[in-house]
Each structure stands twice: as C-alpha cells, then as structure tokens.
Amino acid sequence: MSSSQENDIANLQPWDGPAILLVDLDAFFASVEQLDHPEWRGKPVIVGGDPDRRGVVSTCSYEAREYGVRSAMPSSTARRLCPDAVWTHGRFDRYREMSNEVMGIIRDETPHVQQVSIDEAFADVSPTRANTEHPILVARRIQERVAALGVTCSIGLGTTKSVAKIASDMDKPNGLTIVFPGTERGFLDELPVRAVSGIGAQSESKLRSMGIRTLSQLASADLEELRGVFGVNAETMQSRARGDDVSDVTTERDVKSVSHEVSFATDLESREDIEASLTSLLTQVGRRLRMKGLAGTTLSLKVRFSDRSVHSAQMHLDAPSDDDIGLRPRLVELLDKVWVPGRKVRLLGVGMSGFGKMPKGQQALFDADGLDDAAPGDDVLVEDESKRRSLLHAFDMLKDRFGEDTVRFGSELRNAGNTTGSSSKNPADYR
C-alpha cells in the first residue's frame, strides 16, 4: 500500500452505524453491447424493440441519452431523436452472465446482498467487530473490480436502503455518492419528490397539487393527507423522504410470482396464433420455475385486446407444478374464459404463483383425458408424466449448456417475427 493510500484511509471520516450500498450498473445492456462490440464504443447504442413494430427502448448508452433517448420510450420516438443510433434487440443470456459475475463480486465482500434486478443490488457492509474495514473502501473496491470486467457501476452509500438508492442516482456514470450518518436530512430535504423510489408522475402530480414538491415538504406533510395519494403506503413513503426507513437487506426475497408477457407488432386474430404464443410464454415460465426449484398452484393468463382493454383469468391447480407441457390444456381453458373468435389480441401474458417446493415423486397432475384437450397444432404433448419430465430435463440441460434458443418447440416459432422486440418479466426472474 502506498503512503498516499495510507493517508487517504487515515483521513476517512469514521462510520458509525449501518452502512448500505446500492450498486447500480450503468446503462447495463448497452454497456455490455459496447464491450462486446468495440466498434460501437463512443456511438449511441439502443437496446430495445423495433421502431416500426411498437417496440420500446429497454436501455441506451449515454451517447444516445445526449439525444434525449430514455428507457421505456417508444422505439419510434427514439429513432426520430437519434436516427443514426446502433440498434440491437439484446442478448439476455449474455446480460445475465455478466450480471452474475458482478453479483459474485459483491458477494465476495459481504454475504448480505439483496439483488433487486438484473443490474441493481443492495449490500450491507456495516462495520462489525469482526470486520472493521471502512464502507467507503469496500465501495471503491467493488467499483474497481466491476470496471475490470469492462462495465461500470454507480454506487450510493448511506445508512438506509432508501438513502443509498437515491444517492446511487446522483452521480452517473461510475460515481460514488456518500451520505454519512447524521447527514441524511441535509442530503434529502431539497431533492424533488420524484427522487424517492415509488413516486411516479401521477403521484408527483397529486403531491404538487397539495403544494408538496420537495422531500422536506413530504417528510413534514400530514400523514392522513398523504394516504389520499399513497394509500396504505403513505407511512412508508414519508419514512423514505426522511431517510429513516428501517427495512433490512434481505438475502433471499420471497418470490410471489413468475411471469412473462409479450406484445405483438400485428394484432393476433386466429386461435392457432394465440395458442402458439401462449405455448411459447408458458414454456419460458416453466423453464424459469425449474431453474428456481419452484412449483406453483395458480396459473394465470393476461390478455390485452386491440381496444387496449385488459382481461385476465386464473386457475387453481390440485397440486404444485412446473410442467409447462402438462399445463398447456389448462392454459387453453383460461383462454376460453376471456377470448372469443374475431377479437384481436395485442398482448399476452402468462404467470404462475402459489409456490411451494416441488414434492419428490409428484404424481401426474393430468390424466390422459385431460391431455387429449390440448391445443390444436401442439407439436409435443406427452401423456406419460415421467416421459414429460425426462423431456423437460433434456431441454433444460441443452439450454443450460448451449443457450435458450438451442432447442425450441415448433409453436414457439410461429409468431417469432411478430413481436415488438421487447417483452416484460417480473423482478423475480432476475434471481
């Protein structure tokens, strides 16, 4: 260690109390693309759906942001703002691989890590009798090790999760914002209410109509009045504004659901197309259930029609399942509850909830009669459960080794060219 480094450590202000980091990977998907494609470095890169297929921007490089491009923006708008951008649909297997490496770096520093998305994680690095290292040194080391992978991260350090989260957004990219114990109110008070996680445009508008624009005003507002904006979450939001929330960094989050949905460039009209897309979605949900060792008892379906109305249905199963092949007939039953021939479909979503661990030696959920009701055109439908599980296991092994697109059912290909290029997964899928 050099003398300058020793002096730097000696001059650090002591840290007394909890120390929470929020590690946020900068423009993550776009950064990985620029890492893997050196010719794209320094250029505006947009990861998202096709501009002419109702796509949306998943993320974009900082060069694209200079043109006004933002995440969740319609791709058509992004193309108008930045016509010379490099476009890519993205490679989620690659992003997950890089995310796992980053999370491994964080877990090297502390076992108390709560991953909240593919590119964000909280970490408790509070000094203890056994570990007296200063939290700032831990944060710096994480940044250095992440940078060595070829991407960067911004880190917020504070005494609570909400302060760390807000701090992580203050200095991007590759920034480190530190809020020392006892300075939380000075840091928070003059920030706009939108700085708090969970306050969107609609809530901001309601707060502004009440004369509440800053976190200081939110922190001192009448709690009963805030219930009209936030409902049962009013106390939580006010606590975040004060910086005194006490939620812990939890190493394992209870997964309440696993779901996947996709929107279509051209509305689906035929039953064959709709059922094929549902099969594809169910296959992806089943795959993630097995990766997590989960089995669900509630199967759900979401449909958005061309008039933008949304209808949903769900079914309780007799026993937990992660068997997407066996569940296909049940999903068709749900479809019959919400769709009638001739009605155009813009978006489909499939989900599973009601989890328990998969029982050993689980009996078949469906008999042959139930399986005979399968969707027309299903290219794989095995009645014997042991054979189905062997087939699913073989598919999982191939995908684990060679990637998600290595083997696919024919039904998964039917509408492959008719998506917007963007899809949605619930946060549980990042674990």
Tab-separated table of C-alpha atoms in Angstrom:
chain	number	residue	atom	x	y	z
A	1	MET	CA	0.000	0.000	0.000
A	2	SER	CA	1.394	3.393	-0.985
A	3	SER	CA	1.797	6.234	1.522
A	4	SER	CA	-0.883	8.248	-0.310
A	5	GLN	CA	-3.326	5.349	0.063
A	6	GLU	CA	-2.491	5.064	3.767
A	7	ASN	CA	-3.121	8.790	4.225
A	8	ASP	CA	-6.385	8.513	2.334
A	9	ILE	CA	-7.604	5.767	4.654
A	10	ALA	CA	-6.468	7.652	7.762
A	11	ASN	CA	-8.396	10.747	6.648
A	12	LEU	CA	-11.693	8.949	6.152
A	13	GLN	CA	-14.443	10.180	8.428
A	14	PRO	CA	-15.383	7.382	10.867
A	15	TRP	CA	-18.539	5.465	10.042
A	16	ASP	CA	-20.811	4.773	12.988
A	17	GLY	CA	-23.920	2.707	12.324
A	18	PRO	CA	-25.431	0.770	9.412
A	19	ALA	CA	-23.762	1.039	6.011
A	20	ILE	CA	-25.874	0.121	2.991
A	21	LEU	CA	-24.680	0.159	-0.610
A	22	LEU	CA	-26.850	0.299	-3.708
A	23	VAL	CA	-24.790	-0.893	-6.662
A	24	ASP	CA	-26.352	0.170	-9.974
A	25	LEU	CA	-24.763	-0.936	-13.255
A	26	ASP	CA	-24.569	1.997	-15.667
A	27	ALA	CA	-26.626	1.670	-18.884
A	28	PHE	CA	-26.057	-2.012	-18.366
A	29	PHE	CA	-27.358	-3.698	-21.511
A	30	ALA	CA	-25.886	-1.027	-23.771
A	31	SER	CA	-22.567	-1.147	-21.893
A	32	VAL	CA	-22.316	-4.900	-22.421
A	33	GLU	CA	-23.031	-4.424	-26.120
A	34	GLN	CA	-20.284	-1.799	-26.386
A	35	LEU	CA	-17.924	-4.102	-24.501
A	36	ASP	CA	-18.582	-6.982	-26.885
A	37	HIS	CA	-18.624	-4.772	-29.994
A	38	PRO	CA	-15.635	-2.420	-29.744
A	39	GLU	CA	-16.713	-0.711	-32.955
A	40	TRP	CA	-19.832	0.552	-31.112
A	41	ARG	CA	-17.909	2.297	-28.357
A	42	GLY	CA	-18.446	6.037	-28.348
A	43	LYS	CA	-21.561	5.651	-30.506
A	44	PRO	CA	-25.220	5.910	-29.477
A	45	VAL	CA	-26.454	2.362	-28.846
A	46	ILE	CA	-30.091	1.478	-28.233
A	47	VAL	CA	-31.234	-1.885	-26.901
A	48	GLY	CA	-34.910	-2.473	-27.491
A	49	GLY	CA	-37.711	-3.349	-29.851
A	50	ASP	CA	-38.056	-2.434	-33.497
A	51	PRO	CA	-39.154	1.165	-34.178
A	52	ASP	CA	-41.705	0.016	-36.747
A	53	ARG	CA	-43.145	-2.767	-34.560
A	54	ARG	CA	-44.468	-0.917	-31.490
A	55	GLY	CA	-41.185	-1.586	-29.747
A	56	VAL	CA	-39.882	0.254	-26.715
A	57	VAL	CA	-36.382	1.144	-25.569
A	58	SER	CA	-35.034	-1.230	-22.934
A	59	THR	CA	-31.923	0.836	-22.289
A	60	CYS	CA	-29.499	3.012	-24.190
A	61	SER	CA	-25.915	4.181	-23.958
A	62	TYR	CA	-25.028	7.567	-22.525
A	63	GLU	CA	-24.210	8.744	-26.041
A	64	ALA	CA	-27.850	8.068	-27.011
A	65	ARG	CA	-29.106	9.805	-23.890
A	66	GLU	CA	-27.486	13.016	-25.089
A	67	TYR	CA	-30.107	12.989	-27.870
A	68	GLY	CA	-32.940	12.652	-25.359
A	69	VAL	CA	-33.427	8.900	-25.675
A	70	ARG	CA	-34.624	7.230	-22.474
A	71	SER	CA	-35.617	3.776	-21.224
A	72	ALA	CA	-39.271	2.814	-21.811
A	73	MET	CA	-39.552	5.384	-24.626
A	74	PRO	CA	-41.334	4.159	-27.780
A	75	SER	CA	-38.699	2.996	-30.229
A	76	SER	CA	-40.252	5.118	-32.961
A	77	THR	CA	-39.637	8.233	-30.842
A	78	ALA	CA	-36.075	7.149	-30.097
A	79	ARG	CA	-35.343	6.662	-33.791
A	80	ARG	CA	-36.679	10.136	-34.552
A	81	LEU	CA	-34.468	11.663	-31.838
A	82	CYS	CA	-31.376	9.639	-32.752
A	83	PRO	CA	-31.649	8.359	-36.335
A	84	ASP	CA	-28.007	7.242	-36.521
A	85	ALA	CA	-28.088	5.033	-33.405
A	86	VAL	CA	-26.915	1.435	-33.427
A	87	TRP	CA	-29.954	-0.774	-32.684
A	88	THR	CA	-29.974	-4.244	-31.152
A	89	HIS	CA	-32.690	-6.428	-29.643
A	90	GLY	CA	-30.305	-7.528	-26.949
A	91	ARG	CA	-28.894	-10.817	-25.693
A	92	PHE	CA	-30.381	-11.583	-22.292
A	93	ASP	CA	-28.274	-14.682	-21.743
A	94	ARG	CA	-25.162	-12.539	-22.075
A	95	TYR	CA	-26.543	-9.840	-19.751
A	96	ARG	CA	-27.449	-12.454	-17.161
A	97	GLU	CA	-23.949	-13.929	-17.415
A	98	MET	CA	-22.352	-10.534	-16.789
A	99	SER	CA	-24.838	-9.763	-14.022
A	100	ASN	CA	-23.907	-12.986	-12.259
A	101	GLU	CA	-20.230	-12.005	-12.374
A	102	VAL	CA	-20.988	-8.622	-10.823
A	103	MET	CA	-23.183	-10.134	-8.132
A	104	GLY	CA	-20.376	-12.561	-7.379
A	105	ILE	CA	-18.032	-9.616	-6.802
A	106	ILE	CA	-20.490	-8.032	-4.370
A	107	ARG	CA	-20.982	-11.306	-2.516
A	108	ASP	CA	-17.209	-11.602	-2.160
A	109	GLU	CA	-17.440	-8.507	0.046
A	110	THR	CA	-20.481	-9.435	2.135
A	111	PRO	CA	-22.999	-12.271	2.357
A	112	HIS	CA	-25.751	-9.705	2.939
A	113	VAL	CA	-26.743	-8.989	-0.667
A	114	GLN	CA	-30.246	-8.358	-1.990
A	115	GLN	CA	-30.421	-8.384	-5.772
A	116	VAL	CA	-33.407	-6.320	-6.845
A	117	SER	CA	-32.993	-6.533	-10.618
A	118	ILE	CA	-30.547	-7.765	-13.217
A	119	ASP	CA	-28.466	-4.590	-12.788
A	120	GLU	CA	-29.072	-3.492	-9.172
A	121	ALA	CA	-28.316	-4.864	-5.721
A	122	PHE	CA	-28.279	-3.687	-2.128
A	123	ALA	CA	-25.399	-4.779	0.095
A	124	ASP	CA	-24.991	-4.403	3.855
A	125	VAL	CA	-21.324	-3.565	4.569
A	126	SER	CA	-21.822	-2.241	8.091
A	127	PRO	CA	-18.608	-2.316	10.156
A	128	THR	CA	-18.565	-5.006	12.838
A	129	ARG	CA	-16.132	-6.220	15.455
A	130	ALA	CA	-15.002	-8.924	13.052
A	131	ASN	CA	-14.866	-6.645	10.007
A	132	THR	CA	-13.745	-3.108	10.731
A	133	GLU	CA	-12.992	-2.077	7.146
A	134	HIS	CA	-14.432	1.295	6.220
A	135	PRO	CA	-17.537	1.021	3.968
A	136	ILE	CA	-16.108	3.555	1.518
A	137	LEU	CA	-13.128	1.298	0.867
A	138	VAL	CA	-15.457	-1.610	0.189
A	139	ALA	CA	-17.468	0.509	-2.266
A	140	ARG	CA	-14.340	1.645	-4.091
A	141	ARG	CA	-13.073	-1.919	-4.389
A	142	ILE	CA	-16.387	-3.096	-5.849
A	143	GLN	CA	-16.235	-0.317	-8.437
A	144	GLU	CA	-12.679	-1.212	-9.394
A	145	ARG	CA	-13.447	-4.902	-9.766
A	146	VAL	CA	-16.599	-4.227	-11.801
A	147	ALA	CA	-14.652	-1.856	-14.061
A	148	ALA	CA	-12.139	-4.641	-14.650
A	149	LEU	CA	-14.972	-6.660	-16.223
A	150	GLY	CA	-15.432	-3.932	-18.824
A	151	VAL	CA	-18.548	-2.185	-17.475
A	152	THR	CA	-19.069	0.450	-14.783
A	153	CYS	CA	-21.371	0.920	-11.813
A	154	SER	CA	-22.578	3.847	-9.749
A	155	ILE	CA	-22.866	3.343	-6.014
A	156	GLY	CA	-24.836	5.085	-3.312
A	157	LEU	CA	-23.702	4.624	0.291
A	158	GLY	CA	-25.926	5.531	3.234
A	159	THR	CA	-27.404	4.286	6.469
A	160	THR	CA	-30.653	3.044	4.900
A	161	LYS	CA	-31.739	1.412	1.668
A	162	SER	CA	-33.764	4.423	0.530
A	163	VAL	CA	-30.887	6.853	1.076
A	164	ALA	CA	-28.478	4.512	-0.735
A	165	LYS	CA	-30.903	4.180	-3.642
A	166	ILE	CA	-31.344	7.934	-4.032
A	167	ALA	CA	-27.596	8.502	-3.683
A	168	SER	CA	-26.815	5.984	-6.429
A	169	ASP	CA	-28.655	8.199	-8.938
A	170	MET	CA	-26.744	11.379	-8.050
A	171	ASP	CA	-23.504	10.835	-9.970
A	172	LYS	CA	-23.618	8.737	-13.136
A	173	PRO	CA	-21.820	7.014	-14.691
A	174	ASN	CA	-19.180	5.440	-12.437
A	175	GLY	CA	-19.976	7.708	-9.485
A	176	LEU	CA	-19.801	7.140	-5.739
A	177	THR	CA	-22.128	9.280	-3.615
A	178	ILE	CA	-21.686	9.042	0.153
A	179	VAL	CA	-24.234	10.160	2.741
A	180	PHE	CA	-22.566	9.940	6.148
A	181	PRO	CA	-24.557	9.016	9.257
A	182	GLY	CA	-26.359	12.064	10.620
A	183	THR	CA	-26.360	13.981	7.315
A	184	GLU	CA	-29.402	12.310	5.758
A	185	ARG	CA	-31.825	15.242	6.080
A	186	GLY	CA	-29.332	17.710	4.690
A	187	PHE	CA	-28.869	15.432	1.677
A	188	LEU	CA	-32.551	14.715	1.111
A	189	ASP	CA	-34.510	17.831	2.026
A	190	GLU	CA	-34.208	19.883	-1.169
A	191	LEU	CA	-34.490	16.982	-3.585
A	192	PRO	CA	-37.696	16.703	-5.678
A	193	VAL	CA	-40.248	14.118	-4.567
A	194	ARG	CA	-39.584	12.046	-7.695
A	195	ALA	CA	-36.183	11.179	-6.228
A	196	VAL	CA	-37.891	8.645	-3.969
A	197	SER	CA	-38.397	5.173	-5.385
A	198	GLY	CA	-42.106	4.507	-5.803
A	199	ILE	CA	-43.176	8.061	-6.671
A	200	GLY	CA	-44.147	8.320	-10.317
A	201	ALA	CA	-45.647	11.032	-12.473
A	202	GLN	CA	-49.203	10.524	-11.208
A	203	SER	CA	-48.214	10.650	-7.533
A	204	GLU	CA	-45.967	13.639	-8.205
A	205	SER	CA	-48.872	15.500	-9.819
A	206	LYS	CA	-51.118	14.850	-6.811
A	207	LEU	CA	-48.402	15.965	-4.403
A	208	ARG	CA	-47.776	19.146	-6.372
A	209	SER	CA	-51.493	19.979	-6.175
A	210	MET	CA	-51.055	19.770	-2.381
A	211	GLY	CA	-48.067	22.127	-2.506
A	212	ILE	CA	-45.573	19.307	-1.884
A	213	ARG	CA	-42.579	19.478	-4.209
A	214	THR	CA	-39.539	18.582	-2.115
A	215	LEU	CA	-38.678	15.706	0.186
A	216	SER	CA	-38.579	18.148	3.094
A	217	GLN	CA	-42.196	19.057	2.442
A	218	LEU	CA	-43.134	15.399	2.026
A	219	ALA	CA	-41.357	14.484	5.255
A	220	SER	CA	-43.368	17.029	7.254
A	221	ALA	CA	-46.732	16.633	5.487
A	222	ASP	CA	-49.869	15.478	7.285
A	223	LEU	CA	-49.893	11.682	7.144
A	224	GLU	CA	-53.657	11.449	6.700
A	225	GLU	CA	-53.496	13.705	3.659
A	226	LEU	CA	-50.747	11.537	2.199
A	227	ARG	CA	-52.989	8.490	2.486
A	228	GLY	CA	-55.079	10.033	-0.285
A	229	VAL	CA	-52.041	9.757	-2.541
A	230	PHE	CA	-50.281	6.600	-1.368
A	231	GLY	CA	-52.981	4.680	0.479
A	232	VAL	CA	-51.557	2.115	2.890
A	233	ASN	CA	-48.016	3.019	1.736
A	234	ALA	CA	-48.219	6.617	2.979
A	235	GLU	CA	-46.164	5.988	6.099
A	236	THR	CA	-43.506	4.117	4.139
A	237	MET	CA	-43.148	6.901	1.565
A	238	GLN	CA	-42.879	9.557	4.265
A	239	SER	CA	-40.263	7.474	6.058
A	240	ARG	CA	-38.242	7.279	2.851
A	241	ALA	CA	-38.451	11.033	2.464
A	242	ARG	CA	-36.990	11.412	5.962
A	243	GLY	CA	-34.307	8.822	5.312
A	244	ASP	CA	-35.221	6.842	8.406
A	245	ASP	CA	-36.780	3.732	6.892
A	246	VAL	CA	-35.547	0.601	8.607
A	247	SER	CA	-36.082	-2.161	6.039
A	248	ASP	CA	-33.279	-4.707	6.118
A	249	VAL	CA	-31.163	-6.028	3.279
A	250	THR	CA	-32.711	-9.460	2.790
A	251	THR	CA	-30.540	-12.115	1.198
A	252	GLU	CA	-33.468	-14.110	-0.197
A	253	ARG	CA	-36.628	-12.423	-1.356
A	254	ASP	CA	-39.881	-14.349	-1.246
A	255	VAL	CA	-40.837	-14.899	-4.867
A	256	LYS	CA	-44.555	-14.312	-5.210
A	257	SER	CA	-44.894	-14.951	-8.931
A	258	VAL	CA	-43.010	-15.804	-12.098
A	259	SER	CA	-44.477	-14.345	-15.260
A	260	HIS	CA	-43.721	-13.347	-18.806
A	261	GLU	CA	-45.645	-11.238	-21.293
A	262	VAL	CA	-45.128	-10.045	-24.847
A	263	SER	CA	-46.808	-7.527	-27.139
A	264	PHE	CA	-47.255	-8.023	-30.860
A	265	ALA	CA	-46.378	-5.835	-33.808
A	266	THR	CA	-49.526	-7.005	-35.593
A	267	ASP	CA	-52.552	-7.995	-33.545
A	268	LEU	CA	-53.244	-11.733	-33.363
A	269	GLU	CA	-56.589	-12.859	-34.750
A	270	SER	CA	-56.527	-16.631	-35.240
A	271	ARG	CA	-56.829	-19.117	-32.411
A	272	GLU	CA	-53.825	-21.007	-33.742
A	273	ASP	CA	-51.589	-17.923	-33.472
A	274	ILE	CA	-52.861	-17.061	-29.994
A	275	GLU	CA	-52.395	-20.593	-28.657
A	276	ALA	CA	-48.939	-20.835	-30.199
A	277	SER	CA	-47.877	-17.642	-28.459
A	278	LEU	CA	-49.323	-18.842	-25.165
A	279	THR	CA	-47.347	-22.072	-25.511
A	280	SER	CA	-44.167	-20.073	-26.030
A	281	LEU	CA	-44.834	-17.917	-22.963
A	282	LEU	CA	-45.717	-20.927	-20.826
A	283	THR	CA	-42.523	-22.674	-21.934
A	284	GLN	CA	-40.453	-19.721	-20.727
A	285	VAL	CA	-42.295	-19.529	-17.404
A	286	GLY	CA	-41.882	-23.270	-16.840
A	287	ARG	CA	-38.181	-23.039	-17.604
A	288	ARG	CA	-37.660	-20.302	-15.011
A	289	LEU	CA	-39.736	-22.160	-12.430
A	290	ARG	CA	-37.471	-25.180	-12.737
A	291	MET	CA	-34.355	-23.017	-12.577
A	292	LYS	CA	-35.600	-21.658	-9.246
A	293	GLY	CA	-36.776	-25.004	-7.901
A	294	LEU	CA	-40.336	-23.657	-7.668
A	295	ALA	CA	-43.713	-25.167	-8.459
A	296	GLY	CA	-46.939	-23.190	-8.496
A	297	THR	CA	-50.566	-23.908	-7.771
A	298	THR	CA	-52.120	-20.877	-9.509
A	299	LEU	CA	-51.880	-20.454	-13.275
A	300	SER	CA	-52.852	-17.035	-14.662
A	301	LEU	CA	-53.481	-15.518	-18.070
A	302	LYS	CA	-53.492	-11.861	-19.112
A	303	VAL	CA	-54.842	-10.595	-22.447
A	304	ARG	CA	-54.802	-7.053	-23.805
A	305	PHE	CA	-57.063	-6.580	-26.795
A	306	SER	CA	-56.731	-4.168	-29.714
A	307	ASP	CA	-59.014	-1.686	-27.938
A	308	ARG	CA	-56.444	-1.712	-25.062
A	309	SER	CA	-58.871	-3.332	-22.632
A	310	VAL	CA	-57.270	-5.949	-20.387
A	311	HIS	CA	-58.857	-9.190	-19.225
A	312	SER	CA	-57.362	-11.855	-17.003
A	313	ALA	CA	-58.231	-15.275	-15.634
A	314	GLN	CA	-56.627	-17.720	-13.266
A	315	MET	CA	-56.971	-21.352	-12.229
A	316	HIS	CA	-56.057	-23.166	-9.036
A	317	LEU	CA	-54.307	-26.491	-9.635
A	318	ASP	CA	-54.780	-29.585	-7.489
A	319	ALA	CA	-51.026	-29.904	-6.909
A	320	PRO	CA	-47.938	-27.720	-7.491
A	321	SER	CA	-46.490	-27.872	-10.999
A	322	ASP	CA	-43.554	-26.602	-13.041
A	323	ASP	CA	-44.540	-28.765	-16.037
A	324	ASP	CA	-45.250	-26.389	-18.902
A	325	ILE	CA	-46.088	-29.222	-21.290
A	326	GLY	CA	-48.698	-30.670	-18.961
A	327	LEU	CA	-50.127	-27.209	-18.224
A	328	ARG	CA	-50.941	-26.354	-21.828
A	329	PRO	CA	-54.524	-27.705	-21.777
A	330	ARG	CA	-55.239	-25.693	-18.638
A	331	LEU	CA	-53.983	-22.511	-20.250
A	332	VAL	CA	-56.311	-23.156	-23.199
A	333	GLU	CA	-59.193	-23.425	-20.719
A	334	LEU	CA	-58.293	-19.989	-19.361
A	335	LEU	CA	-58.163	-18.580	-22.877
A	336	ASP	CA	-61.730	-19.729	-23.489
A	337	LYS	CA	-62.836	-17.661	-20.491
A	338	VAL	CA	-61.558	-14.336	-21.838
A	339	TRP	CA	-61.383	-14.579	-25.638
A	340	VAL	CA	-63.963	-15.064	-28.350
A	341	PRO	CA	-63.187	-15.658	-32.032
A	342	GLY	CA	-62.779	-12.475	-34.008
A	343	ARG	CA	-61.407	-10.377	-31.173
A	344	LYS	CA	-57.902	-9.100	-31.894
A	345	VAL	CA	-55.150	-9.590	-29.321
A	346	ARG	CA	-52.338	-7.080	-28.795
A	347	LEU	CA	-50.587	-8.558	-25.721
A	348	LEU	CA	-50.451	-11.903	-23.917
A	349	GLY	CA	-49.057	-12.750	-20.503
A	350	VAL	CA	-48.707	-15.997	-18.567
A	351	GLY	CA	-47.857	-16.304	-14.875
A	352	MET	CA	-47.561	-18.810	-12.056
A	353	SER	CA	-47.928	-18.166	-8.332
A	354	GLY	CA	-48.843	-20.014	-5.164
A	355	PHE	CA	-45.428	-21.544	-4.712
A	356	GLY	CA	-44.065	-24.482	-2.819
A	357	LYS	CA	-41.056	-26.661	-3.433
A	358	MET	CA	-41.646	-29.445	-5.957
A	359	PRO	CA	-42.588	-32.567	-3.991
A	360	LYS	CA	-40.447	-35.641	-4.547
A	361	GLY	CA	-42.191	-38.272	-6.613
A	362	GLN	CA	-45.055	-35.950	-7.504
A	363	GLN	CA	-47.917	-37.720	-9.209
A	364	ALA	CA	-49.189	-36.694	-12.610
A	365	LEU	CA	-51.499	-33.703	-12.466
A	366	PHE	CA	-53.421	-34.633	-15.581
A	367	ASP	CA	-54.813	-37.867	-16.824
A	368	ALA	CA	-54.991	-38.870	-20.461
A	369	ASP	CA	-58.484	-37.425	-20.896
A	370	GLY	CA	-57.306	-34.017	-19.768
A	371	LEU	CA	-54.329	-34.112	-22.068
A	372	ASP	CA	-56.467	-35.004	-25.051
A	373	ASP	CA	-57.955	-31.493	-24.812
A	374	ALA	CA	-54.638	-29.956	-25.828
A	375	ALA	CA	-54.365	-27.017	-28.143
A	376	PRO	CA	-54.626	-27.840	-31.862
A	377	GLY	CA	-51.240	-27.948	-33.500
A	378	ASP	CA	-49.214	-28.741	-30.374
A	379	ASP	CA	-46.110	-30.409	-31.685
A	380	VAL	CA	-45.098	-32.031	-28.377
A	381	LEU	CA	-47.643	-33.342	-25.896
A	382	VAL	CA	-46.564	-36.398	-23.908
A	383	GLU	CA	-49.192	-38.079	-21.775
A	384	ASP	CA	-46.835	-40.011	-19.516
A	385	GLU	CA	-45.527	-37.651	-16.823
A	386	SER	CA	-42.216	-39.456	-16.356
A	387	LYS	CA	-41.540	-39.067	-20.072
A	388	ARG	CA	-42.584	-35.401	-19.937
A	389	ARG	CA	-40.187	-34.740	-17.081
A	390	SER	CA	-37.377	-36.512	-18.909
A	391	LEU	CA	-38.087	-34.394	-21.975
A	392	LEU	CA	-38.146	-31.178	-19.936
A	393	HIS	CA	-34.930	-32.164	-18.170
A	394	ALA	CA	-33.218	-32.805	-21.505
A	395	PHE	CA	-34.391	-29.433	-22.841
A	396	ASP	CA	-33.179	-27.668	-19.699
A	397	MET	CA	-29.748	-29.289	-19.922
A	398	LEU	CA	-29.352	-28.288	-23.563
A	399	LYS	CA	-30.389	-24.703	-22.842
A	400	ASP	CA	-28.107	-24.508	-19.798
A	401	ARG	CA	-25.161	-25.575	-21.900
A	402	PHE	CA	-25.802	-24.003	-25.280
A	403	GLY	CA	-28.280	-21.148	-24.694
A	404	GLU	CA	-32.016	-20.573	-24.581
A	405	ASP	CA	-32.529	-20.792	-28.363
A	406	THR	CA	-30.741	-24.120	-28.771
A	407	VAL	CA	-33.955	-26.141	-28.831
A	408	ARG	CA	-37.482	-24.825	-29.244
A	409	PHE	CA	-40.954	-26.202	-29.851
A	410	GLY	CA	-42.380	-25.531	-33.290
A	411	SER	CA	-45.164	-23.468	-31.731
A	412	GLU	CA	-42.550	-21.097	-30.305
A	413	LEU	CA	-41.513	-20.169	-33.852
A	414	ARG	CA	-44.998	-19.467	-35.241
A	415	ASN	CA	-45.129	-15.810	-34.167
A	416	ALA	CA	-41.400	-15.229	-33.655
A	417	GLY	CA	-41.349	-12.464	-36.241
A	418	ASN	CA	-44.452	-10.717	-34.979
A	419	THR	CA	-43.314	-9.365	-31.626
A	420	THR	CA	-42.343	-5.790	-30.916
A	421	GLY	CA	-38.847	-6.953	-29.967
A	422	SER	CA	-39.485	-6.158	-26.310
A	423	SER	CA	-41.035	-8.170	-23.518
A	424	SER	CA	-41.613	-7.976	-19.798
A	425	LYS	CA	-40.582	-10.233	-16.931
A	426	ASN	CA	-41.366	-9.744	-13.305
A	427	PRO	CA	-38.453	-8.959	-10.978
A	428	ALA	CA	-38.367	-12.486	-9.657
A	429	ASP	CA	-36.916	-13.554	-12.984
A	430	TYR	CA	-33.687	-11.749	-12.274
A	431	ARG	CA	-32.808	-14.041	-9.410
